[in-house]
Amino acid sequence: MKPGRFNLYLIDFSWLPILPLLIVAVAAIVVLLVGVKVDDEDSEGLGWLSLSSLGVALVLSLGLLGQPREVTFAGAIALDGFTAFFYMVVLIAAGMTVLMSLDYVAELKLPGAEYYSLILFATLGMMLMAAAGDLIVIFLGLETMSVAVYALAGMARRDPKSGEAAMKYFLLGAFSTGFLLYGIALIYGATGTIKLDGISDALSSPPSSPLLLLGLGMLLIGFGFKVAAVPFHMWTPDVYEGAPTSITAFMAVGVKLGAFAGFLRIFLAHLGAVHAEWTWVMWAIAALTMTAGNLIALVQTNIKRMLAYSAIAHAGYILVAMTAGDAASGSAVLYYLLAYAFTNLGAFAVVIALGGRGEPHDMISDYRGLAGRHPAIAAAMAIFLLSLTGVPPLAGFVGKLDVFSAAIDAGYVWLVIIAALNSVISAYYYISVIVAMYMDEGGAVTAPLASRPALVAAIAIALAGTVLIGIYPQPYMAAATTAFNSSLPSSAPRHALVLRP
């Protein structure tokens, strides 16, 4: 028996590589139990405890890089570079959310123990989806993440919009979960297994099973809701606006990371043999998602709603790469998600910074003249918005270039043309905020950042990531390529293993 393993009922369990999961799970329980003895006004220590636990899990995740692919827990958990990549990005996103929450929780008088514990449980669900080796673990991870985020969206109990956000998210989320679970059942009926490697083996020669196609359609609906793809996006603006801003940031980044981890693991890594069966549906969803997200964002006056529709549009850009369905597009999606995480978290951190003292200040008109009052905040927000637009040399530009190149190489030229036109449209509403900050007068008064060092640190980390990943993308693109290729089973079709130069 190898070190770090034990055998129970003839099932071989590898426990050392799942330590990041265990650390996050135990930390979530400990924070909740310790919080029983801590007043909400003194909950900052719980935040630091959560942040420390996420840091330990991140360090342990680094040890998984470069490890050979291993399927353990009777095929339920897949440990590979793909898992390690998403572990690290999800943990960074959760850590930055906790950082920007340390003062924000006290300002809104949120229950600290429940707040930080639920963030950790949601993070655990996202990590489970990244490490899933079968469809049931993907479902369990999705529900662990979703139930925690439902509660987090309604955490501001004194705000009616927060309760409305939680209720809408819960009802629509439960409805979409039914589609996902029914799709899993149909795929099991068509292939005879829930193991992803087993499904790949069963589909080595593409079948024409109506049961399989119906199951794929159900899975598309379930994942489409979680990534806010049109026409399953209607919950997004109301939930983003009503939830506490730090949780909105967590949903915009963390939920997308977890959902796309499962989405990629199933559709790109293990369903390559039936790529032709779902690619044109994905084509249509990508085009609709980009177009609807950007056009509706044009008329928004609330910055959280604008960023919500922006998140919908960015889901469409990611789906452009998924439409191509090869390894080049898979690695492009991983890089794009990394760039998107830093950029979007930074933008929401600035929204929190402009608020302060419990005042939301989330109207775009509140940003007028911000450059004159707080030039550092305005400059950071401008960089984040330019990155979301796709202006070089920032991370958003390289991410879009990588995604569009992968789709063009696969022959989806018209879809890339639609995506490029949508990027031009998005420039209008992103740059309108920059114009308000630098060319208009008035606006809201921002609380001093000197009294919120954790929030300053979150903005600085996001800014460094947005600039560094854009200026020096090669190591991150190489890591994304290696990570995605490690997720491919041995039975994957040859075209899925071709790397872009």
Coordinates of C-alpha atoms in Angstrom, one line a residue:
M1 CA 0.0 0.0 0.0
K2 CA 1.4 3.4 -1.0
P3 CA 2.0 6.1 1.6
G4 CA -1.0 8.3 2.1
R5 CA -3.5 5.5 1.3
F6 CA -5.7 3.2 3.3
N7 CA -8.0 0.4 2.2
L8 CA -11.6 0.2 3.4
Y9 CA -14.0 -2.5 2.2
L10 CA -11.6 -3.2 -0.7
I11 CA -11.9 0.4 -2.0
D12 CA -8.7 2.3 -2.4
F13 CA -8.9 5.8 -1.0
S14 CA -6.2 8.4 -1.7
W15 CA -6.4 11.0 1.1
L16 CA -3.3 13.2 0.7
P17 CA -4.3 14.7 -2.6
I18 CA -7.8 15.6 -1.3
L19 CA -6.4 17.5 1.7
P20 CA -7.4 20.9 0.2
L21 CA -11.0 19.7 0.2
L22 CA -10.7 18.5 3.7
I23 CA -9.1 21.7 4.9
V24 CA -11.9 23.8 3.5
A25 CA -14.6 21.5 4.8
V26 CA -13.2 21.4 8.3
A27 CA -12.6 25.1 8.3
A28 CA -16.3 25.7 7.4
I29 CA -17.5 23.7 10.3
V30 CA -14.9 25.2 12.8
V31 CA -15.8 28.8 11.8
L32 CA -19.5 28.0 12.3
L33 CA -18.9 26.4 15.7
V34 CA -16.5 29.1 16.9
G35 CA -19.0 31.8 15.7
V36 CA -21.5 30.6 18.3
K37 CA -19.3 32.3 20.9
V38 CA -18.5 35.4 18.9
D39 CA -20.7 38.5 18.5
D40 CA -21.4 39.7 15.0
E41 CA -19.6 43.0 15.8
D42 CA -16.4 41.0 16.5
S43 CA -16.6 38.7 13.5
E44 CA -13.4 39.9 11.8
G45 CA -11.4 37.2 13.5
L46 CA -13.6 34.6 11.9
G47 CA -12.8 36.2 8.5
W48 CA -9.0 35.9 9.2
L49 CA -9.5 32.3 10.3
S50 CA -11.4 31.6 7.0
L51 CA -8.7 33.4 5.0
S52 CA -5.9 31.4 6.7
S53 CA -7.7 28.1 6.0
L54 CA -8.0 29.1 2.3
G55 CA -4.3 30.0 2.2
V56 CA -3.4 26.6 3.7
A57 CA -5.6 24.8 1.1
L58 CA -4.0 26.9 -1.7
V59 CA -0.5 25.9 -0.6
L60 CA -1.5 22.2 -0.6
S61 CA -3.1 22.6 -4.0
L62 CA 0.2 23.8 -5.4
G63 CA 1.6 20.3 -4.5
L64 CA -0.9 18.7 -7.0
L65 CA 0.6 20.6 -10.0
G66 CA 2.4 18.3 -12.4
Q67 CA 1.1 15.1 -10.8
P68 CA -0.1 12.3 -13.1
R69 CA -3.8 11.9 -13.6
E70 CA -5.3 9.6 -11.0
V71 CA -8.9 8.5 -10.4
T72 CA -9.6 7.6 -6.8
F73 CA -12.5 7.0 -4.4
A74 CA -13.8 4.2 -6.7
G75 CA -13.8 6.6 -9.7
A76 CA -15.7 9.4 -7.9
I77 CA -12.7 11.8 -7.7
A78 CA -10.3 12.7 -10.5
L79 CA -7.0 14.2 -9.4
D80 CA -5.1 15.9 -12.3
G81 CA -3.7 19.3 -13.4
F82 CA -7.3 20.4 -14.3
T83 CA -8.3 19.8 -10.7
A84 CA -5.3 21.6 -9.3
F85 CA -5.8 24.6 -11.6
F86 CA -9.4 25.1 -10.6
Y87 CA -8.6 24.5 -6.9
M88 CA -6.1 27.4 -7.0
V89 CA -8.3 29.8 -8.9
V90 CA -11.4 29.0 -6.8
L91 CA -9.4 29.4 -3.6
I92 CA -7.9 32.7 -4.8
A93 CA -11.4 34.0 -5.7
A94 CA -12.8 32.9 -2.3
G95 CA -9.8 34.4 -0.4
M96 CA -10.2 37.8 -2.2
T97 CA -14.0 37.7 -1.4
V98 CA -13.1 37.2 2.3
L99 CA -10.6 40.0 2.1
M100 CA -13.1 42.5 0.7
S101 CA -15.7 41.3 3.3
L102 CA -13.7 41.9 6.5
D103 CA -15.0 45.5 6.9
Y104 CA -18.1 45.1 4.7
V105 CA -19.6 42.5 7.0
A106 CA -19.4 44.8 10.0
E107 CA -20.7 47.8 8.0
L108 CA -23.8 45.9 6.9
K109 CA -24.1 44.1 10.3
L110 CA -24.2 40.7 8.7
P111 CA -23.9 37.5 10.9
G112 CA -20.2 36.8 10.5
A113 CA -20.2 33.1 11.5
E114 CA -22.8 32.1 9.0
Y115 CA -21.4 34.4 6.3
Y116 CA -17.8 33.1 6.3
S117 CA -18.9 29.5 6.9
L118 CA -21.2 29.6 3.9
I119 CA -18.5 31.1 1.7
L120 CA -16.3 28.1 2.7
F121 CA -19.0 25.6 2.0
A122 CA -19.7 27.2 -1.4
T123 CA -16.0 27.0 -2.1
L124 CA -16.0 23.3 -1.2
G125 CA -18.8 22.7 -3.7
M126 CA -16.8 24.5 -6.4
M127 CA -13.7 22.4 -5.7
L128 CA -15.8 19.2 -5.7
M129 CA -17.1 20.0 -9.2
A130 CA -13.5 20.6 -10.4
A131 CA -12.4 17.2 -9.0
A132 CA -15.4 15.2 -10.0
G133 CA -14.8 11.8 -11.6
D134 CA -18.5 11.0 -12.0
L135 CA -21.8 12.8 -12.6
I136 CA -23.1 12.3 -9.1
V137 CA -20.1 14.1 -7.6
I138 CA -20.7 17.0 -10.0
F139 CA -24.3 17.1 -8.8
L140 CA -23.3 17.0 -5.2
G141 CA -20.7 19.8 -5.7
L142 CA -23.2 21.9 -7.6
E143 CA -25.8 21.6 -4.9
T144 CA -23.3 22.2 -2.1
M145 CA -22.2 25.4 -3.9
S146 CA -25.8 26.5 -4.8
V147 CA -27.5 26.0 -1.4
A148 CA -24.7 28.0 0.3
V149 CA -25.0 30.8 -2.3
Y150 CA -28.8 30.9 -2.0
A151 CA -28.4 31.7 1.7
L152 CA -25.6 34.2 1.1
A153 CA -27.7 36.1 -1.4
G154 CA -30.3 36.7 1.3
M155 CA -27.8 37.4 4.0
A156 CA -28.7 41.2 4.3
R157 CA -31.9 40.4 6.1
R158 CA -32.8 44.1 6.6
D159 CA -32.8 44.7 2.9
P160 CA -36.0 43.5 1.1
K161 CA -34.0 43.3 -2.2
S162 CA -31.7 40.7 -0.6
G163 CA -34.6 38.5 0.4
E164 CA -36.1 38.8 -3.0
A165 CA -32.7 37.9 -4.6
A166 CA -32.4 34.8 -2.5
M167 CA -36.0 33.6 -3.2
K168 CA -35.6 34.1 -7.0
Y169 CA -32.2 32.4 -7.0
F170 CA -33.5 29.5 -5.0
L171 CA -36.7 28.9 -7.0
L172 CA -35.1 29.1 -10.4
G173 CA -32.0 27.2 -9.1
A174 CA -34.1 24.3 -7.8
F175 CA -36.0 24.2 -11.1
S176 CA -32.7 24.0 -13.1
T177 CA -31.3 21.4 -10.8
G178 CA -34.2 19.1 -11.8
F179 CA -33.1 19.4 -15.4
L180 CA -29.5 18.6 -14.5
L181 CA -30.5 15.5 -12.4
Y182 CA -32.8 14.2 -15.1
G183 CA -30.1 14.7 -17.7
I184 CA -27.7 12.6 -15.5
A185 CA -30.3 9.9 -15.3
L186 CA -30.8 9.8 -19.1
I187 CA -27.1 9.7 -19.8
Y188 CA -26.8 6.8 -17.3
G189 CA -29.6 5.0 -19.2
A190 CA -27.8 5.6 -22.5
T191 CA -24.3 4.6 -21.5
G192 CA -24.8 2.3 -18.5
T193 CA -22.5 4.3 -16.2
I194 CA -22.2 7.6 -14.3
K195 CA -18.3 7.5 -14.3
L196 CA -16.9 10.1 -16.7
D197 CA -14.2 7.8 -18.0
G198 CA -16.8 5.1 -18.5
I199 CA -19.0 7.5 -20.5
S200 CA -16.0 8.3 -22.7
D201 CA -15.3 4.6 -23.3
A202 CA -19.0 4.0 -24.2
L203 CA -18.9 6.9 -26.7
S204 CA -15.7 6.0 -28.4
S205 CA -17.8 5.4 -31.5
P206 CA -20.5 8.1 -31.6
P207 CA -23.9 6.5 -31.1
S208 CA -27.2 8.0 -32.3
S209 CA -29.1 7.3 -29.1
P210 CA -32.1 9.7 -28.6
L211 CA -31.8 9.0 -24.9
L212 CA -28.2 10.4 -24.9
L213 CA -29.1 13.5 -26.9
L214 CA -32.0 14.2 -24.6
G215 CA -29.7 13.8 -21.6
L216 CA -27.2 16.2 -23.1
G217 CA -29.9 18.7 -23.7
M218 CA -31.0 18.5 -20.0
L219 CA -27.4 19.0 -18.9
L220 CA -27.0 22.0 -21.1
I221 CA -30.1 23.6 -19.5
G222 CA -28.7 22.9 -16.0
F223 CA -25.3 24.3 -16.7
G224 CA -26.7 27.1 -18.8
F225 CA -28.6 28.4 -15.7
K226 CA -25.5 28.2 -13.5
V227 CA -23.3 30.1 -16.0
A228 CA -26.1 32.6 -16.8
A229 CA -26.3 31.7 -20.5
V230 CA -29.3 33.0 -22.5
P231 CA -32.2 32.0 -22.3
F232 CA -31.5 30.8 -18.7
H233 CA -30.1 34.2 -17.5
M234 CA -33.2 36.0 -16.2
W235 CA -32.3 35.5 -12.5
T236 CA -28.9 37.2 -12.8
P237 CA -29.5 41.0 -12.7
D238 CA -32.1 40.9 -9.9
V239 CA -29.9 38.5 -7.8
Y240 CA -26.7 40.5 -8.5
E241 CA -28.4 43.8 -7.5
G242 CA -30.1 42.5 -4.4
A243 CA -27.3 40.4 -2.9
P244 CA -24.6 42.1 -0.7
T245 CA -21.9 43.4 -3.1
S246 CA -19.2 41.0 -1.8
I247 CA -21.5 38.1 -2.5
T248 CA -22.4 39.4 -5.9
A249 CA -18.6 39.4 -6.6
F250 CA -18.4 35.8 -5.3
M251 CA -21.4 34.7 -7.5
A252 CA -20.0 36.5 -10.6
V253 CA -16.7 34.8 -10.3
G254 CA -16.8 31.7 -8.0
V255 CA -20.1 30.3 -9.2
K256 CA -19.0 30.7 -12.8
L257 CA -15.7 28.9 -12.0
G258 CA -17.4 26.0 -10.4
A259 CA -20.0 25.7 -13.0
F260 CA -17.6 25.9 -15.9
A261 CA -15.3 23.4 -14.2
G262 CA -18.1 20.8 -14.4
F263 CA -19.2 22.0 -17.8
L264 CA -15.7 21.6 -19.3
R265 CA -15.1 18.3 -17.5
I266 CA -18.2 16.8 -19.1
F267 CA -18.6 18.4 -22.5
L268 CA -15.1 19.1 -23.6
A269 CA -13.0 16.4 -21.8
H270 CA -15.4 13.4 -21.9
L271 CA -18.0 14.1 -24.6
G272 CA -15.7 14.9 -27.5
A273 CA -17.0 11.9 -29.4
V274 CA -20.4 13.4 -29.7
H275 CA -19.2 17.0 -30.2
A276 CA -21.1 17.3 -33.5
E277 CA -24.3 16.6 -31.7
W278 CA -24.2 19.6 -29.4
T279 CA -21.9 22.1 -31.1
W280 CA -24.5 24.0 -33.1
V281 CA -26.8 24.3 -30.0
M282 CA -23.8 25.7 -28.2
W283 CA -23.1 28.1 -31.2
A284 CA -26.6 29.5 -30.9
I285 CA -26.5 29.9 -27.1
A286 CA -23.1 31.6 -27.3
A287 CA -24.3 34.1 -29.9
L288 CA -27.6 34.8 -28.0
T289 CA -25.7 35.2 -24.7
M290 CA -23.2 37.6 -26.0
T291 CA -25.7 39.7 -27.8
A292 CA -28.4 39.9 -25.2
G293 CA -25.9 40.5 -22.4
N294 CA -24.2 43.4 -24.1
L295 CA -27.3 45.1 -25.6
I296 CA -29.3 45.1 -22.3
A297 CA -26.2 46.3 -20.4
L298 CA -26.2 49.4 -22.6
V299 CA -29.3 50.8 -20.9
Q300 CA -28.4 50.0 -17.2
T301 CA -28.1 52.8 -14.7
N302 CA -27.1 50.6 -11.7
I303 CA -23.5 49.4 -11.9
K304 CA -24.3 46.1 -10.3
R305 CA -26.9 45.3 -12.9
M306 CA -24.6 46.5 -15.6
L307 CA -21.9 44.1 -14.3
A308 CA -24.5 41.4 -14.2
Y309 CA -25.3 41.7 -17.9
S310 CA -21.6 42.0 -18.5
A311 CA -21.1 38.7 -16.7
I312 CA -23.8 37.2 -19.0
A313 CA -21.9 38.5 -22.1
H314 CA -18.6 37.1 -20.8
A315 CA -20.3 33.7 -20.4
G316 CA -21.1 34.0 -24.0
Y317 CA -17.4 34.6 -24.9
I318 CA -16.4 31.5 -23.0
L319 CA -19.1 29.5 -24.8
V320 CA -17.5 30.6 -28.1
A321 CA -14.5 28.6 -27.2
M322 CA -16.5 25.7 -25.9
T323 CA -18.3 25.5 -29.3
A324 CA -15.0 24.6 -30.9
G325 CA -14.7 21.6 -28.6
D326 CA -11.0 20.8 -28.8
A327 CA -8.0 21.0 -26.4
A328 CA -7.0 24.5 -27.7
S329 CA -10.5 25.8 -26.8
G330 CA -10.3 24.1 -23.4
S331 CA -7.0 25.7 -22.5
A332 CA -8.4 29.1 -23.8
V333 CA -11.3 28.8 -21.5
L334 CA -9.1 28.1 -18.5
Y335 CA -6.9 31.1 -19.2
Y336 CA -10.0 33.3 -19.8
L337 CA -11.5 32.3 -16.5
L338 CA -8.3 33.1 -14.7
A339 CA -8.2 36.6 -16.3
Y340 CA -11.9 37.1 -15.7
A341 CA -11.6 36.2 -12.0
F342 CA -9.1 38.9 -11.2
T343 CA -10.7 41.6 -13.3
N344 CA -14.3 41.1 -12.1
L345 CA -13.4 40.7 -8.4
G346 CA -11.4 43.9 -8.7
A347 CA -14.4 45.8 -10.3
F348 CA -16.7 44.7 -7.5
A349 CA -14.1 45.5 -4.8
V350 CA -14.2 49.1 -6.2
V351 CA -18.0 49.1 -6.0
I352 CA -17.6 48.2 -2.3
A353 CA -15.0 50.9 -1.8
L354 CA -17.3 53.5 -3.3
G355 CA -20.0 52.4 -0.9
G356 CA -18.8 52.4 2.7
R357 CA -20.6 53.2 5.9
G358 CA -23.5 51.0 4.8
E359 CA -24.4 53.3 1.8
P360 CA -24.4 51.3 -1.5
H361 CA -23.7 54.1 -4.0
D362 CA -24.2 51.6 -6.8
M363 CA -25.7 53.9 -9.4
I364 CA -23.4 54.8 -12.3
S365 CA -24.1 58.5 -11.6
D366 CA -22.4 58.0 -8.2
Y367 CA -19.1 57.6 -10.1
R368 CA -19.1 61.1 -11.5
G369 CA -16.0 63.0 -10.7
L370 CA -14.5 60.0 -8.8
A371 CA -11.1 60.7 -10.4
G372 CA -10.9 64.1 -8.8
R373 CA -11.8 62.9 -5.3
H374 CA -10.1 59.4 -5.3
P375 CA -7.7 59.1 -8.2
A376 CA -6.3 55.7 -7.1
I377 CA -9.8 54.1 -7.0
A378 CA -10.8 55.7 -10.3
A379 CA -7.6 54.4 -12.0
A380 CA -8.1 50.9 -10.7
M381 CA -11.7 50.9 -11.8
A382 CA -10.6 52.2 -15.3
I383 CA -8.1 49.4 -15.6
F384 CA -10.7 46.7 -14.7
L385 CA -13.2 48.1 -17.1
L386 CA -10.7 48.4 -19.9
S387 CA -9.7 44.7 -19.3
L388 CA -13.3 43.7 -19.4
T389 CA -13.6 45.6 -22.7
G390 CA -10.6 43.8 -24.1
V391 CA -8.1 46.6 -24.4
P392 CA -4.4 45.5 -24.7
P393 CA -2.2 44.7 -22.9
L394 CA -4.5 43.7 -20.1
A395 CA -5.6 40.2 -19.2
G396 CA -9.1 40.6 -20.7
F397 CA -7.6 41.3 -24.1
V398 CA -5.3 38.3 -24.1
G399 CA -8.2 36.1 -22.9
K400 CA -10.5 37.2 -25.7
L401 CA -7.7 36.8 -28.2
D402 CA -7.1 33.3 -27.1
V403 CA -10.8 32.4 -27.1
F404 CA -11.4 33.9 -30.6
S405 CA -8.2 32.3 -32.0
A406 CA -9.3 28.8 -30.8
A407 CA -12.7 29.3 -32.4
I408 CA -11.3 30.5 -35.7
D409 CA -8.8 27.6 -35.8
A410 CA -11.8 25.3 -35.5
G411 CA -13.6 27.0 -38.3
Y412 CA -16.2 29.1 -36.5
V413 CA -15.5 32.3 -38.2
W414 CA -19.0 33.8 -38.1
L415 CA -19.3 33.2 -34.4
V416 CA -16.1 35.0 -33.8
I417 CA -17.3 37.9 -36.0
I418 CA -20.4 38.1 -33.8
A419 CA -18.2 38.0 -30.7
A420 CA -15.9 40.8 -32.0
L421 CA -19.0 43.0 -32.8
N422 CA -20.2 42.4 -29.3
S423 CA -16.9 43.4 -27.8
V424 CA -17.2 46.7 -29.7
I425 CA -20.7 47.2 -28.3
S426 CA -19.5 46.5 -24.7
A427 CA -16.9 49.2 -25.0
Y428 CA -19.7 51.8 -24.9
Y429 CA -21.1 51.0 -21.5
Y430 CA -17.7 50.2 -20.0
I431 CA -16.1 53.4 -21.2
S432 CA -19.2 55.4 -20.2
V433 CA -18.3 54.7 -16.6
I434 CA -14.7 55.8 -17.2
V435 CA -16.0 59.0 -18.8
A436 CA -18.2 59.6 -15.8
M437 CA -15.3 59.2 -13.4
Y438 CA -12.9 61.5 -15.3
M439 CA -15.0 64.0 -17.2
D440 CA -18.1 64.6 -15.1
E441 CA -18.6 66.3 -11.8
G442 CA -20.6 65.4 -8.7
G443 CA -21.1 61.8 -7.5
A444 CA -21.0 60.1 -4.1
V445 CA -18.5 60.6 -1.3
T446 CA -16.3 57.6 -0.7
A447 CA -15.3 56.4 2.8
P448 CA -11.5 56.7 3.4
L449 CA -9.7 53.6 2.2
A450 CA -7.0 54.0 4.9
S451 CA -9.5 52.6 7.4
R452 CA -10.1 49.5 5.2
P453 CA -6.7 48.0 4.5
A454 CA -8.1 44.5 3.7
L455 CA -10.2 46.0 0.9
V456 CA -7.2 47.9 -0.4
A457 CA -5.2 44.6 -0.4
A458 CA -8.0 42.9 -2.4
I459 CA -8.0 45.7 -5.0
A460 CA -4.2 45.6 -5.2
I461 CA -4.2 41.8 -5.8
A462 CA -6.8 42.1 -8.5
L463 CA -5.0 44.9 -10.2
A464 CA -1.7 43.1 -10.1
G465 CA -3.3 39.9 -11.5
T466 CA -5.2 41.9 -14.3
V467 CA -2.0 43.6 -15.4
L468 CA 0.5 40.8 -14.9
I469 CA -1.5 38.1 -16.6
G470 CA -2.0 40.4 -19.6
I471 CA 1.5 41.6 -20.0
Y472 CA 3.2 38.3 -19.3
P473 CA 0.6 35.6 -20.4
Q474 CA 2.9 32.8 -21.5
P475 CA 3.3 30.9 -18.2
Y476 CA -0.4 31.1 -17.4
M477 CA -1.4 30.0 -20.9
A478 CA 1.1 27.1 -20.7
A479 CA -0.3 26.1 -17.3
A480 CA -3.9 26.3 -18.7
T481 CA -2.9 24.0 -21.6
T482 CA -1.2 21.5 -19.4
A483 CA -4.1 21.5 -17.0
F484 CA -6.8 20.9 -19.6
N485 CA -4.8 18.2 -21.4
S486 CA -4.4 16.3 -18.1
S487 CA -8.2 16.0 -17.8
L488 CA -8.5 14.1 -21.1
P489 CA -9.1 10.4 -20.7
S490 CA -7.0 7.9 -22.7
S491 CA -10.0 7.2 -24.9
A492 CA -10.4 10.8 -25.9
P493 CA -10.5 11.3 -29.7
R494 CA -7.3 12.3 -31.4
H495 CA -8.6 15.7 -32.5
A496 CA -9.1 16.7 -28.9
L497 CA -5.4 16.2 -28.2
V498 CA -4.1 18.7 -30.8
L499 CA -2.3 21.7 -29.2
R500 CA -2.2 25.1 -30.7
P501 CA 1.3 26.4 -31.4

